[in-house]
C-alpha positions as a printed NumPy array, in Angstrom:
array([[ -0.042,  -0.048,   0.065],
       [  1.387,   3.405,  -0.985],
       [  1.689,   6.304,   1.416],
       [ -1.067,   8.082,  -0.352],
       [ -3.268,   5.169,   0.016],
       [ -2.636,   5.113,   3.716],
       [ -3.168,   8.853,   3.979],
       [ -6.544,   8.735,   2.175],
       [ -8.363,   5.627,   3.01 ],
       [-11.138,   4.832,   0.618],
       [-13.79 ,   3.79 ,   3.062],
       [-16.064,   6.379,   1.712],
       [-16.512,   8.029,  -1.649],
       [-15.777,  11.727,  -2.054],
       [-17.839,  13.95 ,  -4.249],
       [-15.764,  14.765,  -7.274],
       [-15.949,  17.603,  -9.786],
       [-16.834,  16.782, -13.29 ],
       [-13.804,  16.332, -15.536],
       [-12.741,  19.362, -17.711],
       [-13.759,  18.694, -21.236],
       [-12.8  ,  20.227, -24.484],
       [-16.327,  21.73 , -25.058],
       [-16.111,  23.783, -21.768],
       [-14.945,  26.745, -23.768],
       [-17.999,  26.541, -26.145],
       [-20.871,  25.318, -23.83 ],
       [-22.036,  28.878, -23.316],
       [-22.66 ,  30.388, -19.941],
       [-22.803,  28.133, -16.844],
       [-26.203,  27.146, -15.623],
       [-27.338,  25.84 , -12.264],
       [-26.93 ,  22.087, -12.519],
       [-30.622,  21.489, -11.774],
       [-31.559,  23.592, -14.701],
       [-29.103,  21.889, -16.95 ],
       [-30.554,  18.428, -15.925],
       [-34.033,  19.723, -16.422],
       [-32.961,  20.414, -20.032],
       [-31.894,  16.756, -20.401],
       [-28.164,  17.34 , -20.023],
       [-25.619,  16.557, -17.353],
       [-24.097,  19.541, -15.523],
       [-20.593,  20.686, -16.57 ],
       [-17.615,  21.51 , -14.411],
       [-18.346,  25.233, -15.014],
       [-21.973,  24.679, -13.896],
       [-20.734,  23.096, -10.557],
       [-18.013,  25.568,  -9.876],
       [-20.138,  28.739, -10.686],
       [-23.206,  27.654,  -8.765],
       [-22.334,  25.111,  -5.972],
       [-19.376,  26.727,  -4.342],
       [-18.822,  29.515,  -1.62 ],
       [-16.281,  31.394,  -3.492],
       [-16.156,  34.565,  -5.618],
       [-13.572,  35.897,  -8.069],
       [-12.549,  38.447,  -5.342],
       [-11.547,  35.813,  -2.933],
       [ -7.878,  35.201,  -2.411],
       [ -5.819,  32.283,  -1.188],
       [ -4.586,  32.86 ,   2.343],
       [ -0.848,  33.068,   2.847],
       [ -0.73 ,  30.67 ,   5.76 ],
       [ -0.442,  27.288,   4.095],
       [ -0.686,  24.862,   1.181],
       [ -4.436,  24.581,   1.214],
       [ -7.251,  26.583,   0.037],
       [-10.211,  27.486,   2.452],
       [-12.346,  24.284,   3.001],
       [-15.432,  26.545,   3.115],
       [-14.993,  27.342,  -0.544],
       [-15.697,  23.794,  -1.587],
       [-18.864,  22.566,   0.223],
       [-19.272,  18.866,  -0.421],
       [-16.079,  18.814,  -2.759],
       [-13.78 ,  19.728,   0.094],
       [-12.354,  16.264,   0.852],
       [-11.436,  15.72 ,  -2.69 ],
       [-10.032,  19.057,  -3.3  ],
       [ -7.903,  18.63 ,  -0.035],
       [ -6.67 ,  15.306,  -1.151],
       [ -5.596,  16.551,  -4.587],
       [ -3.926,  19.58 ,  -2.842],
       [ -1.948,  17.096,  -0.719],
       [ -0.94 ,  14.969,  -3.717],
       [ -0.078,  17.904,  -5.811],
       [  1.645,  19.932,  -2.999],
       [ -0.152,  23.078,  -4.037],
       [ -3.377,  24.947,  -3.116],
       [ -6.155,  24.94 ,  -5.513],
       [ -6.51 ,  28.377,  -7.112],
       [ -9.691,  30.396,  -6.885],
       [-11.95 ,  28.423,  -9.197],
       [-13.819,  31.315, -10.708],
       [-13.053,  34.62 , -12.492],
       [-15.157,  37.647, -13.689],
       [-16.181,  37.399, -17.345],
       [-16.224,  40.366, -19.691],
       [-19.807,  41.298, -18.652],
       [-19.197,  40.899, -14.885],
       [-20.607,  37.424, -14.554],
       [-18.791,  34.492, -12.908],
       [-17.16 ,  31.92 , -14.953],
       [-14.843,  28.907, -14.551],
       [-11.162,  29.867, -14.164],
       [ -8.782,  28.112, -16.689],
       [ -6.179,  28.142, -13.952],
       [ -8.475,  26.036, -11.78 ],
       [ -9.107,  23.613, -14.68 ],
       [ -5.342,  23.421, -15.298],
       [ -4.756,  22.642, -11.564],
       [ -7.513,  19.976, -11.64 ],
       [ -5.814,  18.268, -14.576],
       [ -2.59 ,  18.185, -12.648],
       [ -0.7  ,  20.463, -14.926],
       [  2.062,  22.82 , -13.862],
       [  0.971,  26.44 , -13.038],
       [  1.048,  28.109, -16.518],
       [  1.459,  25.03 , -18.609],
       [ -1.631,  26.169, -20.714],
       [ -2.636,  29.369, -18.923],
       [  0.615,  31.264, -19.701],
       [  0.695,  30.446, -23.435],
       [  0.525,  34.   , -25.068],
       [ -2.331,  34.804, -27.223],
       [ -4.802,  32.381, -26.022],
       [ -8.373,  33.418, -24.989],
       [ -9.881,  31.812, -21.946],
       [-12.07 ,  29.819, -24.167],
       [ -9.144,  28.408, -25.983],
       [ -7.345,  27.638, -22.734],
       [-10.3  ,  25.747, -21.444],
       [-10.663,  23.821, -24.754],
       [ -6.899,  22.773, -24.545],
       [ -6.954,  21.877, -20.991],
       [-10.151,  19.821, -21.468],
       [ -8.648,  18.092, -24.501],
       [ -5.676,  16.967, -22.553],
       [ -4.598,  14.057, -20.32 ],
       [ -3.866,  14.189, -16.714],
       [ -0.211,  13.53 , -16.545],
       [ -0.463,  11.563, -13.136],
       [ -3.076,   9.204, -14.706],
       [ -1.126,   8.745, -17.93 ],
       [  2.009,   7.932, -15.848],
       [  0.079,   5.346, -13.641],
       [ -1.331,   3.741, -16.755],
       [  1.993,   3.431, -18.548],
       [  3.559,   2.191, -15.238],
       [  0.798,  -0.667, -15.129],
       [  1.34 ,  -1.485, -18.749],
       [  5.031,  -1.729, -18.375],
       [  4.627,  -4.067, -15.278],
       [  2.158,  -6.333, -17.273],
       [  4.646,  -6.389, -20.212],
       [  7.56 ,  -7.203, -17.81 ],
       [  5.599, -10.109, -16.057],
       [  4.72 , -11.565, -19.486],
       [  8.267, -11.371, -20.702],
       [  9.352, -13.228, -17.502],
       [  6.822, -15.949, -18.046],
       [  8.041, -16.453, -21.754],
       [ 11.709, -16.696, -20.744]])
């Protein structure tokens, strides 16, 4: 059992955010998840972040540690805390002000969720927020890719040992 597995026992399921997807940049404005469901669609990450959290674009991370305020996250707090521990960095403020003053999903938060280094996508010059979200949502979480390749390598190695 790894240290992370011992640190975070799986005797209960945590509420997880939706995965960032490539169409986040083109879905239109966020809607309350209940409204989205009533229209026959599942809520998006933007819907959850903009309507279910206790955070505003004007909030800031405190300077006193590697974690964001738990009260921002409601039922998502345990999962956010776990990812902060794994990543070693606090979650950024998940929302920003749009051009008309509304609240929208922060590309920096989607980037953090995907396990990318700060600025990997968000610091690319010339990209709009929409383009950043599309690229982040079209990507692969490096930590998951590494785990998948490691498991595949182990399976190939064990097959090679059986053959020889």
